[in-house]
Structures are given as structure tokens and as C-alpha cells.
């Protein structure tokens, strides 16, 4: 069966420090991969999506970047965190070709202090 | 993909009652999906209804779709305390949705014991 792993679950980082969040998917090949952010009291904002290794599309210009070094690995990074980067980060995958639901990870609560 | 707008923003009912929440969207769709998010957790895919379907059931969930009105509704029958969560709709336009689902602010449902 397919599973998605996202870590860490919580993270407290100082302003200006780097960030690396990792997401891996098991039990499927060639998934579409997504990073979302949910700020307090707000909806989910799509940050990045990827349809293949090395293929990253950005939805919102910001302080973050994403990479997909392997088929089932999706990494969210920042060189220097801002206070506004605080939020709940969710990774998700869907079947290539679409038409099906998304499976979300359990999320990372990032607090930038 | 386009964003759905959930209504109401908040709903509080007694345990055992039925809960109905609505979703509106703007342009034609391939399918529409509903998700649940418990506090501090990732989203869980509940049900997907295709554009050529008018109603779909899954356990205590009933989803309807009216493409002429560009609207959908989610009915939860015989609500339980565990149904307390935020509910999101996600219309998926044609093209498979590889470019990411877009979520609104959701309906925050509270089931009073």
C-alpha cells in the first residue's frame, strides 16, 4: 500500500537559519508531488509541485525552494528563514495522470523565532 | 486548478444531527473532491465525485454535484464528536490536476456532545 512520510513533525528555528523538510512516498512510482503551507487561520497555499525528477514548478515567489532528487523524494528548503515562513507545511502526492484524490502527509509545524 | 469556496465558514451542531456544507466553484470541472482536516493534522481525502455524477455515497457521507449551478454539497448524517474537523472542497479542472489542487478556507464543523 502507498504511504507518505514527512518529517520532522515540529521544528523551531531562528530567523536567518536554513531549512530542510523532507517528504518520501512509498508504494507508488512516478507520483505527482506537492508542498502546501497553511498559516494560522488561513487556507492551504500551494507552494510547489513536481511531475518528475528535477521538475519543479513554483506557485508563489518566496523565500523557499523545492527539489526532487529522486522519484519519490521531495524536499522543501530555505537558505534563510523569515518570521513569515512560520506555518504548517504539508506534503502530498497524487497519481500521475490525475483524476484521483491526493494523499497528504501528517505535516510539519514550523515556528520561526 | 481553481479554488472552491466553502459555506458556511463555521457550523456547530449537536451530536446525532446531520451536517450540511456547501461548495461553489467558477469554471467547468473534471471532478470535485472533499477533504477533512482534523486539528493539527494532514488532510484526508473523503470522496471524489466526477462531473458526470450527481450523487455519491460513502458510509455516512453523501455528496451531490450540480454542474449547472457549479456547486456541491457534503452531507454528514448522524454526526459524531469525531466528525469535528475542517472540511475542504477542491474542484479539479480538466488536465488531471497535476498542477495542484487549490483549497479555500474550509468549513469548520464542531459537533457538540
PDB file of C-alpha atoms in Angstrom:
ATOM      1  CA  UNK A   1       0.000   0.000   0.000  1.00  0.00           C
ATOM      2  CA  UNK A   2       1.064   3.565  -0.553  1.00  0.00           C
ATOM      3  CA  UNK A   3       2.326   5.650   2.314  1.00  0.00           C
ATOM      4  CA  UNK A   4       3.777   9.100   2.659  1.00  0.00           C
ATOM      5  CA  UNK A   5       6.310  10.104   5.264  1.00  0.00           C
ATOM      6  CA  UNK A   6       7.009  13.648   6.292  1.00  0.00           C
ATOM      7  CA  UNK A   7       9.444  14.827   8.916  1.00  0.00           C
ATOM      8  CA  UNK A   8      10.091  16.364  11.297  1.00  0.00           C
ATOM      9  CA  UNK A   9       6.688  16.780  12.915  1.00  0.00           C
ATOM     10  CA  UNK A  10       7.634  20.008  14.666  1.00  0.00           C
ATOM     11  CA  UNK A  11      10.501  22.405  14.228  1.00  0.00           C
ATOM     12  CA  UNK A  12      11.530  25.619  15.910  1.00  0.00           C
ATOM     13  CA  UNK A  13      14.134  27.581  14.006  1.00  0.00           C
ATOM     14  CA  UNK A  14      15.682  31.032  14.493  1.00  0.00           C
ATOM     15  CA  UNK A  15      15.291  33.734  11.892  1.00  0.00           C
ATOM     16  CA  UNK A  16      18.032  33.523   9.309  1.00  0.00           C
ATOM     17  CA  UNK A  17      18.683  29.816   9.775  1.00  0.00           C
ATOM     18  CA  UNK A  18      18.368  27.291   6.933  1.00  0.00           C
ATOM     19  CA  UNK A  19      15.501  24.861   6.496  1.00  0.00           C
ATOM     20  CA  UNK A  20      15.165  21.397   5.053  1.00  0.00           C
ATOM     21  CA  UNK A  21      11.923  19.436   5.188  1.00  0.00           C
ATOM     22  CA  UNK A  22      11.772  16.024   3.621  1.00  0.00           C
ATOM     23  CA  UNK A  23       8.915  14.014   2.210  1.00  0.00           C
ATOM     24  CA  UNK A  24       9.059  10.499   0.822  1.00  0.00           C
ATOM     25  CA  UNK A  25       6.416   8.330  -0.773  1.00  0.00           C
ATOM     26  CA  UNK A  26       6.349   4.552  -0.735  1.00  0.00           C
ATOM     27  CA  UNK A  27       4.405   2.040  -2.740  1.00  0.00           C
ATOM     28  CA  UNK A  28       3.968   4.000  -5.943  1.00  0.00           C
ATOM     29  CA  UNK A  29       6.024   5.187  -8.872  1.00  0.00           C
ATOM     30  CA  UNK A  30       6.065   8.456 -10.792  1.00  0.00           C
ATOM     31  CA  UNK A  31       3.818  10.323  -8.388  1.00  0.00           C
ATOM     32  CA  UNK A  32       2.955  13.975  -8.671  1.00  0.00           C
ATOM     33  CA  UNK A  33       4.305  15.654  -5.541  1.00  0.00           C
ATOM     34  CA  UNK A  34       3.200  18.824  -3.794  1.00  0.00           C
ATOM     35  CA  UNK A  35       4.176  21.146  -0.966  1.00  0.00           C
ATOM     36  CA  UNK A  36       1.484  23.196   0.742  1.00  0.00           C
ATOM     37  CA  UNK A  37       1.629  25.699   3.575  1.00  0.00           C
ATOM     38  CA  UNK A  38      -1.155  26.534   5.974  1.00  0.00           C
ATOM     39  CA  UNK A  39      -0.709  29.674   8.025  1.00  0.00           C
ATOM     40  CA  UNK A  40      -2.705  30.151  11.206  1.00  0.00           C
ATOM     41  CA  UNK A  41      -6.362  30.819  10.430  1.00  0.00           C
ATOM     42  CA  UNK A  42      -5.851  30.590   6.695  1.00  0.00           C
ATOM     43  CA  UNK A  43      -6.414  28.096   3.944  1.00  0.00           C
ATOM     44  CA  UNK A  44      -3.836  25.916   2.280  1.00  0.00           C
ATOM     45  CA  UNK A  45      -1.462  27.613  -0.092  1.00  0.00           C
ATOM     46  CA  UNK A  46       0.161  25.557  -2.820  1.00  0.00           C
ATOM     47  CA  UNK A  47       3.885  26.281  -2.813  1.00  0.00           C
ATOM     48  CA  UNK A  48       5.452  23.836  -5.273  1.00  0.00           C
ATOM     49  CA  UNK A  49       4.513  20.882  -7.379  1.00  0.00           C
ATOM     50  CA  UNK A  50       6.531  18.353  -9.306  1.00  0.00           C
ATOM     51  CA  UNK A  51       5.587  15.920 -12.048  1.00  0.00           C
ATOM     52  CA  UNK A  52       9.005  14.264 -12.264  1.00  0.00           C
ATOM     53  CA  UNK A  53      12.581  14.157 -11.052  1.00  0.00           C
ATOM     54  CA  UNK A  54      14.173  17.560 -11.267  1.00  0.00           C
ATOM     55  CA  UNK A  55      10.920  19.156 -12.458  1.00  0.00           C
ATOM     56  CA  UNK A  56       9.709  21.805 -10.030  1.00  0.00           C
ATOM     57  CA  UNK A  57       7.001  24.370 -10.552  1.00  0.00           C
ATOM     58  CA  UNK A  58       6.587  27.248  -8.139  1.00  0.00           C
ATOM     59  CA  UNK A  59       3.206  28.729  -7.462  1.00  0.00           C
ATOM     60  CA  UNK A  60       4.245  31.591  -5.221  1.00  0.00           C
ATOM     61  CA  UNK A  61       7.546  33.517  -5.344  1.00  0.00           C
ATOM     62  CA  UNK A  62       9.041  33.470  -1.888  1.00  0.00           C
ATOM     63  CA  UNK A  63      11.880  32.576   0.359  1.00  0.00           C
ATOM     64  CA  UNK A  64      11.540  28.863  -0.249  1.00  0.00           C
ATOM     65  CA  UNK A  65      12.726  26.378  -2.835  1.00  0.00           C
ATOM     66  CA  UNK A  66      11.973  22.749  -3.588  1.00  0.00           C
ATOM     67  CA  UNK A  67      13.885  19.888  -5.099  1.00  0.00           C
ATOM     68  CA  UNK A  68      13.086  16.370  -6.244  1.00  0.00           C
ATOM     69  CA  UNK A  69      16.340  14.424  -6.322  1.00  0.00           C
ATOM     70  CA  UNK A  70      14.609  11.053  -6.563  1.00  0.00           C
ATOM     71  CA  UNK A  71      11.287   9.893  -7.936  1.00  0.00           C
ATOM     72  CA  UNK A  72       9.643   9.571  -4.530  1.00  0.00           C
ATOM     73  CA  UNK A  73      11.515  12.235  -2.578  1.00  0.00           C
ATOM     74  CA  UNK A  74      10.506  15.865  -2.316  1.00  0.00           C
ATOM     75  CA  UNK A  75      12.474  18.397  -0.296  1.00  0.00           C
ATOM     76  CA  UNK A  76      11.495  21.888   0.792  1.00  0.00           C
ATOM     77  CA  UNK A  77      14.347  24.234   1.615  1.00  0.00           C
ATOM     78  CA  UNK A  78      15.252  27.724   2.601  1.00  0.00           C
ATOM     79  CA  UNK A  79      18.634  29.348   2.938  1.00  0.00           C
ATOM     80  CA  UNK A  80      17.463  31.952   5.443  1.00  0.00           C
ATOM     81  CA  UNK A  81      14.164  31.667   7.250  1.00  0.00           C
ATOM     82  CA  UNK A  82      11.892  34.643   7.842  1.00  0.00           C
ATOM     83  CA  UNK A  83       9.305  35.031  10.574  1.00  0.00           C
ATOM     84  CA  UNK A  84       6.647  34.866   7.877  1.00  0.00           C
ATOM     85  CA  UNK A  85       7.770  31.338   6.971  1.00  0.00           C
ATOM     86  CA  UNK A  86       6.115  30.032  10.123  1.00  0.00           C
ATOM     87  CA  UNK A  87       3.234  27.699   9.421  1.00  0.00           C
ATOM     88  CA  UNK A  88       2.081  24.147   8.917  1.00  0.00           C
ATOM     89  CA  UNK A  89       3.750  22.506   5.929  1.00  0.00           C
ATOM     90  CA  UNK A  90       2.097  19.610   4.196  1.00  0.00           C
ATOM     91  CA  UNK A  91       3.444  17.291   1.554  1.00  0.00           C
ATOM     92  CA  UNK A  92       1.062  15.412  -0.717  1.00  0.00           C
ATOM     93  CA  UNK A  93       1.143  13.049  -3.664  1.00  0.00           C
ATOM     94  CA  UNK A  94      -1.254  12.038  -6.397  1.00  0.00           C
ATOM     95  CA  UNK A  95      -1.299   9.502  -9.186  1.00  0.00           C
ATOM     96  CA  UNK A  96       0.364  10.629 -12.409  1.00  0.00           C
ATOM     97  CA  UNK A  97      -2.347  11.432 -14.879  1.00  0.00           C
ATOM     98  CA  UNK A  98      -4.648  12.815 -12.255  1.00  0.00           C
ATOM     99  CA  UNK A  99      -8.288  12.164 -11.718  1.00  0.00           C
ATOM    100  CA  UNK A 100      -7.761  10.813  -8.219  1.00  0.00           C
ATOM    101  CA  UNK A 101      -7.527  12.138  -4.712  1.00  0.00           C
ATOM    102  CA  UNK A 102      -4.433  13.470  -3.033  1.00  0.00           C
ATOM    103  CA  UNK A 103      -2.770  11.745  -0.111  1.00  0.00           C
ATOM    104  CA  UNK A 104      -1.303  14.102   2.448  1.00  0.00           C
ATOM    105  CA  UNK A 105       1.463  13.626   4.945  1.00  0.00           C
ATOM    106  CA  UNK A 106       0.989  14.380   8.609  1.00  0.00           C
ATOM    107  CA  UNK A 107       2.608  17.786   8.326  1.00  0.00           C
ATOM    108  CA  UNK A 108       5.450  19.768   9.868  1.00  0.00           C
ATOM    109  CA  UNK A 109       4.692  22.579  12.279  1.00  0.00           C
ATOM    110  CA  UNK A 110       7.429  25.186  11.705  1.00  0.00           C
ATOM    111  CA  UNK A 111       7.854  28.072  14.096  1.00  0.00           C
ATOM    112  CA  UNK A 112      10.425  30.684  13.216  1.00  0.00           C
ATOM    113  CA  UNK A 113      11.535  32.677  16.237  1.00  0.00           C
TER     114      UNK A 113
ATOM    115  CA  UNK B   1      -6.779  24.378 -10.698  1.00  0.00           C
ATOM    116  CA  UNK B   2      -9.498  26.666  -9.412  1.00  0.00           C
ATOM    117  CA  UNK B   3     -10.395  27.273  -5.798  1.00  0.00           C
ATOM    118  CA  UNK B   4     -13.657  26.172  -4.256  1.00  0.00           C
ATOM    119  CA  UNK B   5     -15.478  28.357  -1.769  1.00  0.00           C
ATOM    120  CA  UNK B   6     -16.951  26.544   1.216  1.00  0.00           C
ATOM    121  CA  UNK B   7     -20.032  27.749   3.039  1.00  0.00           C
ATOM    122  CA  UNK B   8     -20.673  28.220   5.900  1.00  0.00           C
ATOM    123  CA  UNK B   9     -17.269  29.081   7.320  1.00  0.00           C
ATOM    124  CA  UNK B  10     -18.281  27.583  10.648  1.00  0.00           C
ATOM    125  CA  UNK B  11     -21.008  25.178  11.716  1.00  0.00           C
ATOM    126  CA  UNK B  12     -21.886  23.939  15.171  1.00  0.00           C
ATOM    127  CA  UNK B  13     -24.470  21.179  15.663  1.00  0.00           C
ATOM    128  CA  UNK B  14     -25.486  18.627  18.256  1.00  0.00           C
ATOM    129  CA  UNK B  15     -24.201  15.092  18.080  1.00  0.00           C
ATOM    130  CA  UNK B  16     -26.600  12.924  16.105  1.00  0.00           C
ATOM    131  CA  UNK B  17     -27.777  15.752  13.857  1.00  0.00           C
ATOM    132  CA  UNK B  18     -26.951  15.989  10.190  1.00  0.00           C
ATOM    133  CA  UNK B  19     -24.361  18.471   8.940  1.00  0.00           C
ATOM    134  CA  UNK B  20     -24.515  20.033   5.511  1.00  0.00           C
ATOM    135  CA  UNK B  21     -21.809  22.164   3.962  1.00  0.00           C
ATOM    136  CA  UNK B  22     -21.660  23.647   0.507  1.00  0.00           C
ATOM    137  CA  UNK B  23     -19.054  24.398  -2.093  1.00  0.00           C
ATOM    138  CA  UNK B  24     -19.185  26.692  -5.080  1.00  0.00           C
ATOM    139  CA  UNK B  25     -16.751  26.998  -7.943  1.00  0.00           C
ATOM    140  CA  UNK B  26     -16.460  29.100 -11.077  1.00  0.00           C
ATOM    141  CA  UNK B  27     -15.442  27.131 -14.146  1.00  0.00           C
ATOM    142  CA  UNK B  28     -16.083  23.676 -15.556  1.00  0.00           C
ATOM    143  CA  UNK B  29     -14.572  20.733 -13.747  1.00  0.00           C
ATOM    144  CA  UNK B  30     -13.439  17.181 -14.317  1.00  0.00           C
ATOM    145  CA  UNK B  31     -14.212  16.202 -10.758  1.00  0.00           C
ATOM    146  CA  UNK B  32     -14.661  17.666  -7.301  1.00  0.00           C
ATOM    147  CA  UNK B  33     -13.110  16.312  -4.137  1.00  0.00           C
ATOM    148  CA  UNK B  34     -13.854  16.718  -0.446  1.00  0.00           C
ATOM    149  CA  UNK B  35     -11.239  16.534   2.280  1.00  0.00           C
ATOM    150  CA  UNK B  36     -11.282  16.567   6.065  1.00  0.00           C
ATOM    151  CA  UNK B  37      -8.611  18.045   8.304  1.00  0.00           C
ATOM    152  CA  UNK B  38      -8.526  17.359  11.997  1.00  0.00           C
ATOM    153  CA  UNK B  39      -6.778  19.996  14.064  1.00  0.00           C
ATOM    154  CA  UNK B  40      -3.024  19.873  13.592  1.00  0.00           C
ATOM    155  CA  UNK B  41      -3.173  17.009  11.118  1.00  0.00           C
ATOM    156  CA  UNK B  42      -2.873  16.500   7.405  1.00  0.00           C
ATOM    157  CA  UNK B  43      -5.849  16.446   5.056  1.00  0.00           C
ATOM    158  CA  UNK B  44      -7.679  13.202   4.476  1.00  0.00           C
ATOM    159  CA  UNK B  45      -9.377  12.535   1.168  1.00  0.00           C
ATOM    160  CA  UNK B  46     -13.051  11.726   1.751  1.00  0.00           C
ATOM    161  CA  UNK B  47     -14.744  11.390  -1.586  1.00  0.00           C
ATOM    162  CA  UNK B  48     -14.373  12.257  -5.259  1.00  0.00           C
ATOM    163  CA  UNK B  49     -17.353  12.936  -7.490  1.00  0.00           C
ATOM    164  CA  UNK B  50     -16.916  13.157 -11.236  1.00  0.00           C
ATOM    165  CA  UNK B  51     -18.574  15.767 -13.409  1.00  0.00           C
ATOM    166  CA  UNK B  52     -20.958  13.208 -14.901  1.00  0.00           C
ATOM    167  CA  UNK B  53     -22.162  12.076 -11.473  1.00  0.00           C
ATOM    168  CA  UNK B  54     -24.898  13.781  -9.496  1.00  0.00           C
ATOM    169  CA  UNK B  55     -24.662  11.991  -6.174  1.00  0.00           C
ATOM    170  CA  UNK B  56     -22.250   9.741  -4.378  1.00  0.00           C
ATOM    171  CA  UNK B  57     -22.282   7.980  -1.033  1.00  0.00           C
ATOM    172  CA  UNK B  58     -19.571   6.737   1.272  1.00  0.00           C
ATOM    173  CA  UNK B  59     -20.704   5.484   4.657  1.00  0.00           C
ATOM    174  CA  UNK B  60     -22.351   8.423   6.442  1.00  0.00           C
ATOM    175  CA  UNK B  61     -21.221  10.834   3.743  1.00  0.00           C
ATOM    176  CA  UNK B  62     -23.361  11.957   0.854  1.00  0.00           C
ATOM    177  CA  UNK B  63     -22.036  14.292  -1.805  1.00  0.00           C
ATOM    178  CA  UNK B  64     -24.071  15.938  -4.502  1.00  0.00           C
ATOM    179  CA  UNK B  65     -22.877  17.833  -7.530  1.00  0.00           C
ATOM    180  CA  UNK B  66     -24.832  20.303  -9.647  1.00  0.00           C
ATOM    181  CA  UNK B  67     -22.658  21.326 -12.564  1.00  0.00           C
ATOM    182  CA  UNK B  68     -25.301  23.717 -13.894  1.00  0.00           C
ATOM    183  CA  UNK B  69     -25.072  25.693 -10.651  1.00  0.00           C
ATOM    184  CA  UNK B  70     -21.385  24.980 -10.201  1.00  0.00           C
ATOM    185  CA  UNK B  71     -21.983  23.783  -6.686  1.00  0.00           C
ATOM    186  CA  UNK B  72     -21.569  20.740  -4.493  1.00  0.00           C
ATOM    187  CA  UNK B  73     -22.749  19.776  -1.052  1.00  0.00           C
ATOM    188  CA  UNK B  74     -21.413  17.404   1.574  1.00  0.00           C
ATOM    189  CA  UNK B  75     -23.875  15.869   3.997  1.00  0.00           C
ATOM    190  CA  UNK B  76     -22.708  14.041   7.091  1.00  0.00           C
ATOM    191  CA  UNK B  77     -25.534  12.059   8.638  1.00  0.00           C
ATOM    192  CA  UNK B  78     -25.831  11.117  12.303  1.00  0.00           C
ATOM    193  CA  UNK B  79     -22.858  13.256  13.262  1.00  0.00           C
ATOM    194  CA  UNK B  80     -20.375  12.138  15.904  1.00  0.00           C
ATOM    195  CA  UNK B  81     -17.905  14.043  18.043  1.00  0.00           C
ATOM    196  CA  UNK B  82     -15.113  12.585  15.907  1.00  0.00           C
ATOM    197  CA  UNK B  83     -16.519  14.442  12.891  1.00  0.00           C
ATOM    198  CA  UNK B  84     -15.331  17.702  14.414  1.00  0.00           C
ATOM    199  CA  UNK B  85     -12.861  18.984  11.829  1.00  0.00           C
ATOM    200  CA  UNK B  86     -12.431  21.390   8.943  1.00  0.00           C
ATOM    201  CA  UNK B  87     -13.821  20.310   5.599  1.00  0.00           C
ATOM    202  CA  UNK B  88     -12.484  21.469   2.265  1.00  0.00           C
ATOM    203  CA  UNK B  89     -13.710  21.075  -1.275  1.00  0.00           C
ATOM    204  CA  UNK B  90     -11.333  21.019  -4.219  1.00  0.00           C
ATOM    205  CA  UNK B  91     -12.632  21.342  -7.757  1.00  0.00           C
ATOM    206  CA  UNK B  92     -10.331  19.745 -10.284  1.00  0.00           C
ATOM    207  CA  UNK B  93     -10.405  21.185 -13.766  1.00  0.00           C
ATOM    208  CA  UNK B  94      -9.636  19.102 -16.829  1.00  0.00           C
ATOM    209  CA  UNK B  95      -5.998  18.240 -17.284  1.00  0.00           C
ATOM    210  CA  UNK B  96      -5.639  15.831 -14.422  1.00  0.00           C
ATOM    211  CA  UNK B  97      -4.875  18.351 -11.753  1.00  0.00           C
ATOM    212  CA  UNK B  98      -1.131  17.795 -11.904  1.00  0.00           C
ATOM    213  CA  UNK B  99      -0.654  21.474 -11.209  1.00  0.00           C
ATOM    214  CA  UNK B 100      -2.095  21.112  -7.734  1.00  0.00           C
ATOM    215  CA  UNK B 101      -5.476  21.354  -6.090  1.00  0.00           C
ATOM    216  CA  UNK B 102      -6.414  24.731  -4.680  1.00  0.00           C
ATOM    217  CA  UNK B 103      -8.180  24.879  -1.338  1.00  0.00           C
ATOM    218  CA  UNK B 104     -10.318  27.559   0.253  1.00  0.00           C
ATOM    219  CA  UNK B 105     -10.618  28.295   3.940  1.00  0.00           C
ATOM    220  CA  UNK B 106     -12.954  25.386   4.538  1.00  0.00           C
ATOM    221  CA  UNK B 107     -15.938  24.825   6.781  1.00  0.00           C
ATOM    222  CA  UNK B 108     -15.043  24.367  10.423  1.00  0.00           C
ATOM    223  CA  UNK B 109     -17.501  21.845  11.837  1.00  0.00           C
ATOM    224  CA  UNK B 110     -17.977  21.436  15.562  1.00  0.00           C
ATOM    225  CA  UNK B 111     -20.067  18.573  16.905  1.00  0.00           C
ATOM    226  CA  UNK B 112     -21.377  19.329  20.379  1.00  0.00           C
ATOM    227  CA  UNK B 113     -21.716  16.262  22.634  1.00  0.00           C
TER     228      UNK B 113
END
